[in-house]
Coordinates of C-alpha atoms and ligand atoms in Angstrom, one line a residue:
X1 CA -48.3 -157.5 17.4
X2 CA -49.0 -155.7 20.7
X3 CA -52.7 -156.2 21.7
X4 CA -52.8 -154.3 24.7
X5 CA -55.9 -152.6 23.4
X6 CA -58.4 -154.8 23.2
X7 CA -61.5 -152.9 23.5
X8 CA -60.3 -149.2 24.0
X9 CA -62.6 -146.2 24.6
X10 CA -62.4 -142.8 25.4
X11 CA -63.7 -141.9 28.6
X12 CA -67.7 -140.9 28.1
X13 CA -66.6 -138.0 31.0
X14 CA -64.7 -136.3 28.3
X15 CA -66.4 -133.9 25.3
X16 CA -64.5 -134.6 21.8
X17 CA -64.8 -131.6 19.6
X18 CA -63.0 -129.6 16.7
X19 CA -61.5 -126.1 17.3
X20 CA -60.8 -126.1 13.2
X21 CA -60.0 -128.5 10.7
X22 CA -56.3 -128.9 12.1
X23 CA -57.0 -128.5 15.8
X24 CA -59.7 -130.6 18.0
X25 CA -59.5 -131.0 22.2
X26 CA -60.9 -133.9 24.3
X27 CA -61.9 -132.6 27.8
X28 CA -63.2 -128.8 28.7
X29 CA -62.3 -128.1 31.8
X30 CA -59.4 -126.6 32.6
X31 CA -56.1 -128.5 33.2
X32 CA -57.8 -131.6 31.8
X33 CA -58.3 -130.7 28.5
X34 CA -56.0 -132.2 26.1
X35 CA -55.2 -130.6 22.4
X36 CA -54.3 -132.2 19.7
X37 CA -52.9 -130.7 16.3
X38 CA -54.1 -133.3 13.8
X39 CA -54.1 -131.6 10.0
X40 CA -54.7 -135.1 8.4
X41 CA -56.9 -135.3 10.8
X42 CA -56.4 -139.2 11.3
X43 CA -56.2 -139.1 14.8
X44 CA -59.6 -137.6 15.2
X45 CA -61.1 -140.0 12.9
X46 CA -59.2 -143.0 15.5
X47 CA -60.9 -140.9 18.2
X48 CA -64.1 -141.2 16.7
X49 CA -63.9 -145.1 16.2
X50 CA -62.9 -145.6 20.0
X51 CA -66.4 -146.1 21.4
X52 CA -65.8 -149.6 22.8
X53 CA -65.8 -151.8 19.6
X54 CA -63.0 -154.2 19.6
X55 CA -59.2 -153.2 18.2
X56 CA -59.7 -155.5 15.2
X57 CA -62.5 -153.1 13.9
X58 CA -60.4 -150.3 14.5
X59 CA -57.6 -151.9 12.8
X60 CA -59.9 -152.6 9.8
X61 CA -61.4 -149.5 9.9
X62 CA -58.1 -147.5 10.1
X63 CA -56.3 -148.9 7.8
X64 CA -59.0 -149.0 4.7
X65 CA -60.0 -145.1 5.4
X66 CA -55.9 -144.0 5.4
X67 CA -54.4 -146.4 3.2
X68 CA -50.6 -145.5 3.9
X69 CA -51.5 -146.2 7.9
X70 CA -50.5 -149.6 9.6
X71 CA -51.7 -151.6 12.4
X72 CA -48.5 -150.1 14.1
X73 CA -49.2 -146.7 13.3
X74 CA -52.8 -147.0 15.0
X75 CA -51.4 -148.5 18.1
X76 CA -49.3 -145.6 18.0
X77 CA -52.2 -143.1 17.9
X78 CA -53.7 -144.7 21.3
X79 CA -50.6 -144.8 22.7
X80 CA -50.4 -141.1 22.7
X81 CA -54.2 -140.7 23.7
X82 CA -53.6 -143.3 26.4
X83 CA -50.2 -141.5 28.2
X84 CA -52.3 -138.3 28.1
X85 CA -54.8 -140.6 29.9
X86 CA -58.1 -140.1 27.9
X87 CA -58.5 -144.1 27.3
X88 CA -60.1 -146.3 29.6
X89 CA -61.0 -150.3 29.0
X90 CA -64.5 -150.6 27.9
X91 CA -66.2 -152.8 30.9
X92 CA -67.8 -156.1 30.0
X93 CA -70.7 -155.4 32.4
X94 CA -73.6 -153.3 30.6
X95 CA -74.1 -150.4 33.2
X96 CA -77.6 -151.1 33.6
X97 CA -76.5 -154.1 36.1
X98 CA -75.5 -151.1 38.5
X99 CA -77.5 -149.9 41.1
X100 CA -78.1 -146.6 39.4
X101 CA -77.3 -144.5 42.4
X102 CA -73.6 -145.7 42.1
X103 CA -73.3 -144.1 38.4
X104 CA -72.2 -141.1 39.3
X105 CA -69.0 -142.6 41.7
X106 CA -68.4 -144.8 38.5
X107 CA -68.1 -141.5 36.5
X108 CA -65.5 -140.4 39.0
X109 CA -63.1 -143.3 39.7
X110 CA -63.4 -142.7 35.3
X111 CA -61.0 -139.7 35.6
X112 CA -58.3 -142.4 37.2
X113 CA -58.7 -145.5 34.9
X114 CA -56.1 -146.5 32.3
X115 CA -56.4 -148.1 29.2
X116 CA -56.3 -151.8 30.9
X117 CA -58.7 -150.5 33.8
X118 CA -62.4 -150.1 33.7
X119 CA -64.6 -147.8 36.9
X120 CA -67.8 -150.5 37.1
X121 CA -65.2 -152.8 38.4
X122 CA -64.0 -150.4 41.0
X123 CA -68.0 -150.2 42.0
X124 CA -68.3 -153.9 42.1
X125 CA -64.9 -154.2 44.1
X126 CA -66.9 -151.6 46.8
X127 CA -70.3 -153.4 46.6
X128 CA -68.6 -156.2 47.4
X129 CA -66.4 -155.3 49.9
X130 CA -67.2 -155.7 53.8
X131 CA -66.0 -152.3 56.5
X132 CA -65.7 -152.5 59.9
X133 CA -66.1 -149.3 61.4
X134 CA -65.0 -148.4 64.9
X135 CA -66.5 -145.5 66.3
X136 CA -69.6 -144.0 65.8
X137 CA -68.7 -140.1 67.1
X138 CA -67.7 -136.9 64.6
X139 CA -66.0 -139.2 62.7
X140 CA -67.9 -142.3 62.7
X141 CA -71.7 -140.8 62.3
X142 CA -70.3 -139.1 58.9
X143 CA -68.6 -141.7 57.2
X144 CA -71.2 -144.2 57.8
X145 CA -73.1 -141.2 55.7
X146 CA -70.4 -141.5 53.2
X147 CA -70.2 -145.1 53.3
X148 CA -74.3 -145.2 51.9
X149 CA -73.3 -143.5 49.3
X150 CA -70.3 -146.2 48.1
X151 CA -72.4 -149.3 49.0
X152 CA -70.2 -151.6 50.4
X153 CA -71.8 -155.4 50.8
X154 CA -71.3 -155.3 54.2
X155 CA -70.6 -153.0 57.0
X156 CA -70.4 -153.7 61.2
X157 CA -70.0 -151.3 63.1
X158 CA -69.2 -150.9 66.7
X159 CA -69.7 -147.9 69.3
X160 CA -70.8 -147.8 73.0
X161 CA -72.2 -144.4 73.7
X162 CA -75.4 -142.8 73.6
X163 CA -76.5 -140.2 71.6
X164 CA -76.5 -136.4 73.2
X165 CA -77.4 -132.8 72.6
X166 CA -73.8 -131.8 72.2
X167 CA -73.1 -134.4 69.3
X168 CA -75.9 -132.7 67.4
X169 CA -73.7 -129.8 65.9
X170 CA -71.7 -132.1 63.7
X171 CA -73.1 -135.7 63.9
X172 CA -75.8 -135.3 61.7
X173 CA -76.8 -138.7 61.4
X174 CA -78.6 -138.7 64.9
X175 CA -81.9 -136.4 64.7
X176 CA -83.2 -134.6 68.2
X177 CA -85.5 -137.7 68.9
X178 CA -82.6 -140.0 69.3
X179 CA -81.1 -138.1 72.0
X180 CA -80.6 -141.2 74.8
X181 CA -80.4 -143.8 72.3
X182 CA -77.7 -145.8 71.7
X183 CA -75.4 -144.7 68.5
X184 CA -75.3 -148.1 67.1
X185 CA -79.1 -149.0 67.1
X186 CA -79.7 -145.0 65.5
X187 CA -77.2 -145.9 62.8
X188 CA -78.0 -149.3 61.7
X189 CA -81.8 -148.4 61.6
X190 CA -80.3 -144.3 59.8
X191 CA -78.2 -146.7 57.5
X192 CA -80.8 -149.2 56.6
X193 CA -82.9 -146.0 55.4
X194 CA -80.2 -144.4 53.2
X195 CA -78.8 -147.7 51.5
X196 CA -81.3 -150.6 52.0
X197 CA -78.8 -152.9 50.1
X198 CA -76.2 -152.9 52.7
X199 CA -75.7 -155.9 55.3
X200 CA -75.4 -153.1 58.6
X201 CA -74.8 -154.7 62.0
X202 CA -74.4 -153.0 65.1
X203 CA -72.7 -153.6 68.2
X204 CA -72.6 -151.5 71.4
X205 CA -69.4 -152.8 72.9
X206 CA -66.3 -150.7 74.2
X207 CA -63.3 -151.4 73.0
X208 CA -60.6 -151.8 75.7
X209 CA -58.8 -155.2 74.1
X210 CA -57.2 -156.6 70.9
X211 CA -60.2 -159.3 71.5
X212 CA -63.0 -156.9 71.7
X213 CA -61.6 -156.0 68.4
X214 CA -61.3 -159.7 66.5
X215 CA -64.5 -160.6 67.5
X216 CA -65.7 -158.7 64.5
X217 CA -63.1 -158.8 62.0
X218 CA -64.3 -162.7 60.2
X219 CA -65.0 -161.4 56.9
X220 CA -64.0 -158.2 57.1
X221 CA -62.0 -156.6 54.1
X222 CA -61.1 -153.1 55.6
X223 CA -61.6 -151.9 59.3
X224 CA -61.8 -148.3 59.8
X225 CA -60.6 -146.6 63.0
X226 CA -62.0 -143.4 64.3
X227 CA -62.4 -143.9 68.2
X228 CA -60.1 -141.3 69.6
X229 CA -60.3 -142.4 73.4
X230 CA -58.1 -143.0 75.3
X231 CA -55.7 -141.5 72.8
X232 CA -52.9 -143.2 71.3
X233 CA -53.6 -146.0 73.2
X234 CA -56.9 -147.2 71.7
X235 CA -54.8 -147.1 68.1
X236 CA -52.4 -148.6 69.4
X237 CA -54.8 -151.9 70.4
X238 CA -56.4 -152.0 66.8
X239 CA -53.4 -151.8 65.3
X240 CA -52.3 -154.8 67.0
X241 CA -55.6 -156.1 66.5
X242 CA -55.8 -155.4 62.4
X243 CA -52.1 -156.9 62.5
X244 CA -53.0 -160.1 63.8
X245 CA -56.6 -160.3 61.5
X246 CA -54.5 -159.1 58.8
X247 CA -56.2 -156.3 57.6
X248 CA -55.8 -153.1 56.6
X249 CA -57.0 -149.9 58.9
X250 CA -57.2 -146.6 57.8
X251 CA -56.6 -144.2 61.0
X252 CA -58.5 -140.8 61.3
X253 CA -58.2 -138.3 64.3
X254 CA -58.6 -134.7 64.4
X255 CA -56.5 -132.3 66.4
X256 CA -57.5 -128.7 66.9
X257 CA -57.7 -127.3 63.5
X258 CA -55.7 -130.7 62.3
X259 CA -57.0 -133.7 61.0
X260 CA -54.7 -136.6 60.1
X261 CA -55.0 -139.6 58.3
X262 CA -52.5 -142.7 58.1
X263 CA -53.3 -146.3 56.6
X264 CA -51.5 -149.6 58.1
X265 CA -51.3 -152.7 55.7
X266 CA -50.0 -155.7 57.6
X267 CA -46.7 -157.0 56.5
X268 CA -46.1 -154.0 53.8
X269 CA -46.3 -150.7 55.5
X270 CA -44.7 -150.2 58.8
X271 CA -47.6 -150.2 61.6
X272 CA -48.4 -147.7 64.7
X273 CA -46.0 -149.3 66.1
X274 CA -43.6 -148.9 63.9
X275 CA -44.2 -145.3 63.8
X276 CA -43.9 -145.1 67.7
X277 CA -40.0 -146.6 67.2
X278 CA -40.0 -144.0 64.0
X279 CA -40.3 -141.5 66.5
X280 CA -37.9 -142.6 69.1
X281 CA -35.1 -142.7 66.5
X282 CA -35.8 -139.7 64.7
X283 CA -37.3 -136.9 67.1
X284 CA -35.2 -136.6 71.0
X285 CA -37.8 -135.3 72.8
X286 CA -40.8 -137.5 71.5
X287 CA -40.8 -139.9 74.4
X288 CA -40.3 -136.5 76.8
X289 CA -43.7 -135.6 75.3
X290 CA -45.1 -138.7 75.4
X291 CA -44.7 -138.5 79.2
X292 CA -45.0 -135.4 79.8
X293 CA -48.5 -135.0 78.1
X294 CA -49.8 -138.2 79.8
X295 CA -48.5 -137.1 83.3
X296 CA -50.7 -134.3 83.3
X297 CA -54.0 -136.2 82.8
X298 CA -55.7 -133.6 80.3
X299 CA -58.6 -133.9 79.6
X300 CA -59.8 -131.6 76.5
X301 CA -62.9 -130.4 75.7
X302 CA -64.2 -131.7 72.6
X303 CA -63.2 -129.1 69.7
X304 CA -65.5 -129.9 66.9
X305 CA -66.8 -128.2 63.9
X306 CA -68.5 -129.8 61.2
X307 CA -66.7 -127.9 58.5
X308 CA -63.6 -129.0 60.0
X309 CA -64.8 -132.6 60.4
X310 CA -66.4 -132.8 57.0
X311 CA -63.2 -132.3 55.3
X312 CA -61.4 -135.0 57.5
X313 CA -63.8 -137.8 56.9
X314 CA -64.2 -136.7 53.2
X315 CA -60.3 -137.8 53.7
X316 CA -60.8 -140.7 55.6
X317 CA -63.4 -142.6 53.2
X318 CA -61.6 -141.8 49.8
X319 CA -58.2 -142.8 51.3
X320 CA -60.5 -146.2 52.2
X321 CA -61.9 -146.9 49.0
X322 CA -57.6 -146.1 48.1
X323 CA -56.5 -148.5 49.6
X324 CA -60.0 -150.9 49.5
X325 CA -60.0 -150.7 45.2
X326 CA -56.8 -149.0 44.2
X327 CA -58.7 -147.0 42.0
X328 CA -56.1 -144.3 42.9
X329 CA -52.9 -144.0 45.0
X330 CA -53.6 -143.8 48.4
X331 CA -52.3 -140.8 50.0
X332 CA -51.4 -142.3 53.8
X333 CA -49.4 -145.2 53.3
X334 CA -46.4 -145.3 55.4
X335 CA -47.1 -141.7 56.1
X336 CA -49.6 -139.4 57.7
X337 CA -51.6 -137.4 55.8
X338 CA -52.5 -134.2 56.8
X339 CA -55.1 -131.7 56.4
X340 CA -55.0 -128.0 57.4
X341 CA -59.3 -126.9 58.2
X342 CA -57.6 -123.5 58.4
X343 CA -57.0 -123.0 54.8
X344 CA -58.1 -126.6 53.2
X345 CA -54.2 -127.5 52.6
X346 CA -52.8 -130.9 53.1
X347 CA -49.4 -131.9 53.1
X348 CA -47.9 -135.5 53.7
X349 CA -45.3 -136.2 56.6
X350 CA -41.7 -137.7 56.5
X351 CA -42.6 -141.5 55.9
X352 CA -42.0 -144.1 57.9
X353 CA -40.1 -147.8 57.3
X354 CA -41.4 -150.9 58.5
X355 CA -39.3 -152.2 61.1
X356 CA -39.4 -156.0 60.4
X357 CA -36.7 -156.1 63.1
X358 CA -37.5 -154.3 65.7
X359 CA -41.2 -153.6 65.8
X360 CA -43.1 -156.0 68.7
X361 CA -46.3 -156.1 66.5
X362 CA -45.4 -156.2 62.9
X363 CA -41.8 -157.7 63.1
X364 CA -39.8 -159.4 65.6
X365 CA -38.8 -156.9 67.8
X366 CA -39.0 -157.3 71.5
X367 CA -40.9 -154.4 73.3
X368 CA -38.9 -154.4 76.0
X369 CA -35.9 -152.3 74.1
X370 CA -38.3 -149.7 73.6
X371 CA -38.8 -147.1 76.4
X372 CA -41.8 -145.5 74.4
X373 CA -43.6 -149.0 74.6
X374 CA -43.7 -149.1 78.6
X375 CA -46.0 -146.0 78.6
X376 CA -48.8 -148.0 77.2
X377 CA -51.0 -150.4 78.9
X378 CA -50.8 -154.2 77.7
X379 CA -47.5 -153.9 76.0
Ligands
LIG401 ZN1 -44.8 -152.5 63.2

């Protein structure tokens, strides 16, 4: 006997209800509504029973109301409601343990759950999870926002730069009477008024080495990386910073009308460095425009409009609590994910391996045999 059920619900997001006596649906909306032709209508009487009591009631219940059905024939019924992925597993915790302002983001991560998977545990995996968060800027200032909402246990965050009048159009965290002050005090003190539950340390440091970076990895679960000078080069020091802490970083930069995301575990995804070789091998002019860009010293206005910036850190955050909870697939492992502000498209680049071999931070590579490498400081 397969009891891979043990206390099998159908998701409370969903309405259950009959179109006729042959026909009923589960789910309104559309493409997530599921219909089911059911003249006996056995399976809607199993749909009725699945409201978290264990399988041997079911069983029991089942069996007694249609006589000719076995146990086997019932496991078959959730088998079919379960690969059309109405069934999630009914969570041990009563809800009421939950900080109430979470229920809402439990209702969500519902929608991904599978029979063997329940959403309060994806809340307690956040609410007990620690972030560090580098950079306090566009990025930054809005997914600290975001972050409130989740309710991590923890979260440090580290930014050197003061807040001014022409941060004000997108990073809404900062208020016209903080203009002088430093980002990180205005955010801790912001943070500690939106989500008083959260551990929030600040730190006004710069960071310039992979040591200004580990100093505030010890108990960190997640770092998240949205400082964008001096570019390339500042990811290129965390990532050999979240390499040697071994954590994971999720990456966020925007570009223009461009935002782009891209996630580095340790050890399992290739790293920026990676990607750096990944470019060498597979596009001939990429080190031509490494140099070339670079030679020229440009220095570009800041191009930034919340809209834009909104729908990158929207990206950023979920792809964190991806890869944080695996409550869904992330989207940016081994490849960059990107999103198009001028239409709200994304598509995923070509991915990119790990190159145990070769890579200087990840693998055993020597940095030397890699022209690209000698363009950045510290390699
Ligand atoms: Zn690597």
């Amino acid at each position: 006997m397969k009891f891979q059920y043990i206390r099998p619900r159908i998701k409370p997001i969903y309405p259950v209800y009959q179109l006729n006596d042959e026909l009923f649906r589960i789910g309104a909306q559309l493409s997530i509504t599921t219909e089911f032709e059911d003249p006996e209508r056995k399976l809607f009487e199993l749909v009725k029973l699945l409201d978290g009591r264990p399988i041997t009631e079911i069983f029991k219940h089942m069996t007694e109301s249609f006589p000719d059905l076995t146990e086997e024939d019932v496991l078959d019924g959730l088998d079919i409601l379960s690969s059309e992925n109405l069934i999630e597993e009914t969570p041990d915790d009563n809800l009421e343990k939950i900080d109430e302002r979470y229920y809402p983001n439990i209702n969500y991560f519902s929608r991904y759950m599978t029979y063997d998977r329940n959403a309060i545990d994806i809340q307690k995996k956040i609410s007990s999870s620690s972030i560090l968060l580098l950079g306090l800027g566009g990025g930054g200032s809005n997914i600290l926002t975001l972050l409130s909402g989740l309710g991590p246990k923890a979260i440090r965050i580290v930014d050197y730069d003061r807040v001014e009048k022409s941060n004000l159009g997108r990073q809404l965290l900062y208020k016209e009477r903080d203009l002088g002050k430093l980002k990180v005090d205005v955010a801790v003190n912001a943070l500690k008024e939106m989500n008083s539950t959260i551990n929030v340390e600040g730190f006004n440091k710069k960071i310039e080495s992979v040591e200004d970076i580990l100093q505030f990895t010890d108990g960190i679960d997640l770092v998240i990386c949205v400082i964008d000078e001096p570019p390339f080069q500042v990811q290129k020091t965390v990532n050999q910073a979240i390499i040697k802490a071994g954590l994971p970083c999720v990456f966020g930069a925007s570009q223009v009308s461009r935002g782009r995301v891209f996630s580095v575990i340790p050890k399992v995804t290739g790293c920026f460095d990676c990607l750096n070789i990944h470019y060498t091998l597979h596009d001939d002019k990429f080190v031509e425009q490494f140099v070339g860009f670079r030679n020229i010293e440009f220095n570009p206005p800041t191009i930034a409009y919340a809209p834009a910036i909104f729908q990158l850190t929207a990206a950023i955050v979920d792809e964190a609590v991806r890869v944080l909870t695996g409550y869904a697939k992330p989207s940016s492992l081994s490849t960059q994910y990107e999103i198009n502000y001028e239409n709200g498209s994304s598509f995923t680049h070509p991915s990119w391996e790990r190159y145990s071999d070769d890579c200087p931070t990840c693998g055993n590579g020597d940095s030397q045999k890699w022209e690209i490498f000698r363009y950045y400081e510290n390699s």
